[in-house]
Amino acid sequence: MLTQPDSRGRFGAYGGRFVPETLIPALDQLEEAFAAAWQDPSFINEFQGLLKNYVGRPTPITFAPRISEQTGLHVTIKREDLNHTGAHKINNALGQCLLAKRMGKKRIIAETGAGQHGVATATICALLGLECEVYMGVDDCARQQLNVFRMRLLGAKVNEVTSGTRTLKDALNEAMRDWVATVNTTHYVIGTAAGPHPYPYMVREFQKVIGEEARAQYLEEYKSLPEYGIACVGGGSNAIGFFAGFVGDPSVKLFGVEAGGLGIESGSHAAPLTAGEPGVLHGSFSYLMQDAEGQIMGTHSVSAGLDYPGVGAEHSHLKDTGRVEYFAVTDDEALTAFKEVARLEGIIPAFESAHAFAPLWMKDRFPKGALVLVNLSGRGDKDMETAARLFKL
Amino acid sequence: MPSSQASIQDRFSKLRGLGEKALVLFVTAGDPPLAELPAILGALEEGGADLIEIGIPFSDPIADGPTIQASSQRALDRGVNMEGVLSAVKAASVSIPIVAMGYLNPILRMGVREAAQRFASASISGTIVSDLTPEEGADWIKASRDQMLDTIFLAAPTSTDARLDLVCKDSTGFVYAVSRTGVTGTGSAVPSDVLSLVTRIKERTQLPVCVGFGISKPEHVRMVCGAADGAVIGSWLVQWLAANWQGGAGRAALIEQIRELKAATR
Ligand SMILES: Cc1ncc(COP(=O)(O)O)c(C=O)c1O
């Protein structure tokens, strides 16, 4: 079992709250409201009811016969791509929007990189009748344009962010600035397991359904636990939700796969746990990519959802304790896996999720015949334009 | 304590004696270029500034609006780093207190003890760290006390009474009251409820209270100084300097502007 953060919102040395004073009272309220809701059967029933009947949970696990044959492993996939809107993001968006409604907040803001969290939030806001504004870097709007259209159709306002790196980091900055000015009426739905306390904990709690389901399903199907669990790590929400099911099982080795971009040595990557050092960004103390002056570095990944210099605090803790091993795969390795998964299994993964598959083809990562469970965090429809260009489809 | 650190407390005592309030001015280190900073600080002092906040540029300034964001980015694009900022501050020969204002990560990166020591030896009298609140402040507070650096925390309109207690307990030098629920930037009016925030702070501490965010005109300064001990002007000055400093050609005009603002504190 993963533990609760301490009273200062720390997982080991990591986490806490490093935000302008203006936001602290709202974080206190949020912490209290979440704690109360998470013990309230009526809230939990509503959350679980909508996960079942609206999101379509439980998502299945699927044996991957042809990948298994090709790699000499026994590979099973947790299918978060089959959720409504196509990714795990909706688990958290649903939980936080229900909480916002309970807190009487009628306006919702969110940041998004790949657009999956933005779409999920816009979707739940449509369902619950909440006003929704999403911040998205202009570069990401261009590479994930279909998701911009989806958000607009769903009634959300999409604010293109032109500052800084024009990707996820700066979308988060803009959303924070909006929240500083609107905190009395607005809830900020952070889309990953990062940010100030209580976000990393709350997001994990809303996402842990992934790992809890997967564990029970695997046990039922195979009468054993997997030997390995793998997930991709951007800010870390799908990974922490998935790991939550297995952290208490010492026999299950856990891998978190970061975006290695053009290669760690190139410096053009988005792998803070693999190649960064701890510091403060976006309200929490965690591993991040920074220069010698403590300025946050620009990142690169083919995957917009992983293209982020920070990571959720609990992952930093799991890295330091050694419970999870984190490493990076390159754009090329992820893109190769993207194609292989499509051709061998008839499943098109998101570029983000393709990172979690890439290690299957790496020599020496797994012993022959190992039982491996991969978390497929989302489907790849959003990436088809880029894929068409890269692969000349 | 290096003798060149001017005392914030003494400055406010002196102003009290004169029956004046403090004019506090914010400039981004490195915008205009760092080489100009000593001359700019000199002009601000000559115009009547009582205290200067030096903005240490950071890549991700979440508490700042577009003006200071853009200014910080220009400074970073010019290659400004902490070492350069501190030597430019040291090179300025002003007698009013200088406070460093910025974000936590560059301080953590340097190490809190090392950072406090280097700030102090650059004649900096205190710090305002926008993303640090008292709960997470213990290490920085301790390092600062050891170097006689004041720690100025922010109080916001959203702060509860219990939080104001904390902010007042851990602040030294003065307490910074944020005028509005929002990021830095100029606005047409200063919300009048900031006066009730000032009153709530003053119920808890003898420290001077300065009000900042959205203050750009003499009438704002006058309004704020009705209740507070000083007014902080940031974005307006940052914008003015970027447009009009012109390598020092704007010096006389700047002094004129600052005189007008200072007059509103009397
Ligand atoms: C499908 C998918 N997987 C993974 C991620 C990365 O986020 P996280 O690390 O929070 O799961 C994203 C983010 O946009 C995503 O869309």
Short mmCIF file of N, CA, C and O and ligand atoms in Angstrom, two decimals, chain A residues 86-89 112-117 144 147 168 191-194 203 207 232-240 303-307 311 315 349-353 375-379 382-383, ligand 1:
data_model
loop_
_atom_site.label_atom_id
_atom_site.label_comp_id
_atom_site.label_asym_id
_atom_site.label_seq_id
_atom_site.Cartn_x
_atom_site.Cartn_y
_atom_site.Cartn_z
N GLY A 86 -10.79 8.20 -23.99
CA GLY A 86 -9.58 7.58 -24.52
C GLY A 86 -8.34 7.59 -23.68
O GLY A 86 -7.27 7.29 -24.20
N ALA A 87 -8.44 7.92 -22.43
CA ALA A 87 -7.24 7.85 -21.57
C ALA A 87 -7.64 7.78 -20.11
O ALA A 87 -8.81 7.98 -19.75
N HIS A 88 -6.64 7.52 -19.27
CA HIS A 88 -6.86 7.45 -17.82
C HIS A 88 -7.25 8.79 -17.22
O HIS A 88 -7.75 8.85 -16.11
N LYS A 89 -6.99 9.88 -17.93
CA LYS A 89 -7.16 11.21 -17.36
C LYS A 89 -8.56 11.44 -16.80
O LYS A 89 -8.74 12.21 -15.85
N THR A 112 -3.38 21.47 -20.02
CA THR A 112 -3.26 20.19 -20.72
C THR A 112 -2.05 20.22 -21.64
O THR A 112 -1.65 21.29 -22.11
N GLY A 113 -1.46 19.05 -21.85
CA GLY A 113 -0.32 18.94 -22.76
C GLY A 113 -0.77 18.24 -24.02
O GLY A 113 -0.93 18.85 -25.08
N ALA A 114 -1.04 16.95 -23.88
CA ALA A 114 -1.52 16.17 -25.02
C ALA A 114 -2.96 16.51 -25.36
O ALA A 114 -3.47 16.13 -26.41
N GLY A 115 -3.63 17.19 -24.48
CA GLY A 115 -5.04 17.52 -24.70
C GLY A 115 -5.98 16.50 -24.09
O GLY A 115 -7.18 16.72 -24.01
N GLN A 116 -5.43 15.37 -23.62
CA GLN A 116 -6.31 14.32 -23.06
C GLN A 116 -6.93 14.77 -21.74
O GLN A 116 -8.10 14.52 -21.49
N HIS A 117 -6.13 15.43 -20.91
CA HIS A 117 -6.70 15.91 -19.66
C HIS A 117 -7.69 17.05 -19.92
O HIS A 117 -8.73 17.12 -19.27
N GLN A 144 -1.57 18.60 -31.29
CA GLN A 144 -2.70 17.79 -30.81
C GLN A 144 -4.01 18.49 -31.16
O GLN A 144 -4.91 18.64 -30.34
N ASN A 147 -7.64 17.34 -30.39
CA ASN A 147 -8.13 17.50 -29.02
C ASN A 147 -8.59 18.93 -28.75
O ASN A 147 -9.50 19.15 -27.94
N LEU A 168 3.50 22.17 -22.00
CA LEU A 168 2.79 21.87 -20.76
C LEU A 168 3.23 22.70 -19.55
O LEU A 168 2.40 23.17 -18.76
N GLY A 191 -4.00 18.07 -13.85
CA GLY A 191 -4.22 16.83 -14.58
C GLY A 191 -3.21 15.74 -14.33
O GLY A 191 -3.27 14.68 -14.96
N THR A 192 -2.30 15.98 -13.41
CA THR A 192 -1.33 14.93 -13.14
C THR A 192 -1.01 14.92 -11.66
O THR A 192 -1.53 15.75 -10.90
N ALA A 193 -0.16 13.98 -11.25
CA ALA A 193 0.07 13.78 -9.82
C ALA A 193 1.13 14.73 -9.29
O ALA A 193 1.90 14.39 -8.41
N ALA A 194 1.21 15.93 -9.88
CA ALA A 194 2.19 16.93 -9.44
C ALA A 194 1.45 18.08 -8.76
O ALA A 194 0.27 17.98 -8.46
N VAL A 203 -4.84 13.13 -6.55
CA VAL A 203 -4.84 12.58 -7.91
C VAL A 203 -4.53 11.08 -7.85
O VAL A 203 -5.15 10.27 -8.54
N GLN A 207 -6.84 8.01 -9.14
CA GLN A 207 -6.30 7.15 -10.20
C GLN A 207 -6.00 5.72 -9.72
O GLN A 207 -5.74 4.84 -10.55
N CYS A 232 4.24 4.61 -18.24
CA CYS A 232 4.98 5.81 -18.63
C CYS A 232 4.78 6.89 -17.57
O CYS A 232 3.78 6.90 -16.85
N VAL A 233 5.75 7.79 -17.47
CA VAL A 233 5.69 8.84 -16.45
C VAL A 233 5.89 10.21 -17.11
O VAL A 233 6.95 10.51 -17.64
N GLY A 234 4.82 11.01 -17.08
CA GLY A 234 4.95 12.41 -17.48
C GLY A 234 5.01 13.18 -16.17
O GLY A 234 6.06 13.29 -15.53
N GLY A 235 3.85 13.66 -15.72
CA GLY A 235 3.76 14.18 -14.36
C GLY A 235 3.58 13.02 -13.38
O GLY A 235 3.83 13.15 -12.19
N GLY A 236 3.09 11.90 -13.91
CA GLY A 236 3.06 10.68 -13.10
C GLY A 236 1.72 10.17 -12.66
O GLY A 236 1.66 9.32 -11.77
N SER A 237 0.59 10.61 -13.28
CA SER A 237 -0.70 10.19 -12.73
C SER A 237 -1.10 8.78 -13.12
O SER A 237 -1.59 8.03 -12.28
N ASN A 238 -0.87 8.39 -14.39
CA ASN A 238 -1.26 7.01 -14.72
C ASN A 238 -0.34 6.05 -13.98
O ASN A 238 -0.77 5.00 -13.50
N ALA A 239 0.94 6.42 -13.89
CA ALA A 239 1.90 5.53 -13.25
C ALA A 239 1.58 5.36 -11.76
O ALA A 239 1.58 4.25 -11.24
N ILE A 240 1.28 6.46 -11.07
CA ILE A 240 1.06 6.32 -9.63
C ILE A 240 -0.23 5.55 -9.37
O ILE A 240 -0.31 4.74 -8.44
N SER A 303 6.20 13.24 -27.44
CA SER A 303 4.90 13.09 -26.81
C SER A 303 4.59 14.31 -25.94
O SER A 303 5.30 14.60 -24.98
N ALA A 304 3.54 15.02 -26.31
CA ALA A 304 3.20 16.26 -25.61
C ALA A 304 2.88 16.02 -24.14
O ALA A 304 3.16 16.85 -23.29
N GLY A 305 2.32 14.86 -23.84
CA GLY A 305 1.90 14.58 -22.47
C GLY A 305 3.06 14.24 -21.55
O GLY A 305 2.91 14.22 -20.33
N LEU A 306 4.22 13.93 -22.12
CA LEU A 306 5.39 13.64 -21.28
C LEU A 306 6.39 14.79 -21.30
O LEU A 306 7.41 14.75 -20.62
N ASP A 307 6.08 15.82 -22.09
CA ASP A 307 7.04 16.89 -22.36
C ASP A 307 7.01 17.92 -21.22
O ASP A 307 6.52 19.04 -21.39
N VAL A 311 7.95 16.31 -12.07
CA VAL A 311 7.28 15.02 -11.87
C VAL A 311 6.66 15.01 -10.48
O VAL A 311 7.14 15.71 -9.58
N HIS A 315 6.62 10.02 -6.84
CA HIS A 315 7.58 9.29 -7.67
C HIS A 315 9.01 9.56 -7.22
O HIS A 315 9.85 8.66 -7.24
N PRO A 349 -1.59 2.81 -29.52
CA PRO A 349 -1.40 3.51 -28.24
C PRO A 349 -1.14 5.00 -28.46
O PRO A 349 -0.70 5.40 -29.53
N ALA A 350 -1.38 5.79 -27.43
CA ALA A 350 -0.92 7.18 -27.45
C ALA A 350 0.61 7.18 -27.47
O ALA A 350 1.23 6.22 -27.00
N PHE A 351 1.21 8.25 -28.00
CA PHE A 351 2.68 8.34 -27.98
C PHE A 351 3.20 8.21 -26.55
O PHE A 351 4.26 7.62 -26.31
N GLU A 352 2.45 8.79 -25.59
CA GLU A 352 2.88 8.69 -24.19
C GLU A 352 2.98 7.21 -23.80
O GLU A 352 4.00 6.73 -23.32
N SER A 353 1.87 6.50 -24.04
CA SER A 353 1.78 5.10 -23.61
C SER A 353 2.79 4.23 -24.35
O SER A 353 3.26 3.22 -23.81
N ASN A 375 0.82 -0.80 -18.46
CA ASN A 375 -0.34 0.09 -18.39
C ASN A 375 -0.42 0.92 -19.67
O ASN A 375 0.45 1.73 -19.95
N LEU A 376 -1.47 0.67 -20.44
CA LEU A 376 -1.70 1.43 -21.67
C LEU A 376 -2.57 2.62 -21.29
O LEU A 376 -3.78 2.50 -21.16
N SER A 377 -1.94 3.76 -21.08
CA SER A 377 -2.65 4.90 -20.46
C SER A 377 -3.67 5.55 -21.38
O SER A 377 -4.64 6.13 -20.92
N GLY A 378 -3.46 5.45 -22.72
CA GLY A 378 -4.44 6.08 -23.60
C GLY A 378 -4.27 5.66 -25.04
O GLY A 378 -3.26 5.06 -25.42
N ARG A 379 -5.27 5.99 -25.83
CA ARG A 379 -5.24 5.57 -27.23
C ARG A 379 -4.63 6.66 -28.11
O ARG A 379 -4.58 7.83 -27.73
N LYS A 382 -5.27 10.80 -31.21
CA LYS A 382 -4.79 12.18 -31.19
C LYS A 382 -3.45 12.35 -31.87
O LYS A 382 -3.06 13.46 -32.23
N ASP A 383 -2.69 11.25 -31.98
CA ASP A 383 -1.33 11.35 -32.53
C ASP A 383 -1.26 10.96 -34.00
O ASP A 383 -0.16 10.90 -34.57
C1 LIG C 1 -2.40 8.95 -22.74
C2 LIG C 1 -1.52 9.65 -21.78
N1 LIG C 1 -0.65 8.96 -21.05
C3 LIG C 1 0.17 9.55 -20.18
C4 LIG C 1 0.19 10.91 -20.02
C5 LIG C 1 1.18 11.51 -19.06
O1 LIG C 1 0.63 11.98 -17.89
P1 LIG C 1 0.78 11.21 -16.51
O2 LIG C 1 2.23 10.94 -16.30
O3 LIG C 1 0.19 12.13 -15.51
O4 LIG C 1 0.01 9.94 -16.61
C6 LIG C 1 -0.72 11.69 -20.74
C7 LIG C 1 -0.73 13.16 -20.56
O5 LIG C 1 -1.23 13.90 -21.31
C8 LIG C 1 -1.58 11.04 -21.65
O6 LIG C 1 -2.44 11.74 -22.39
#
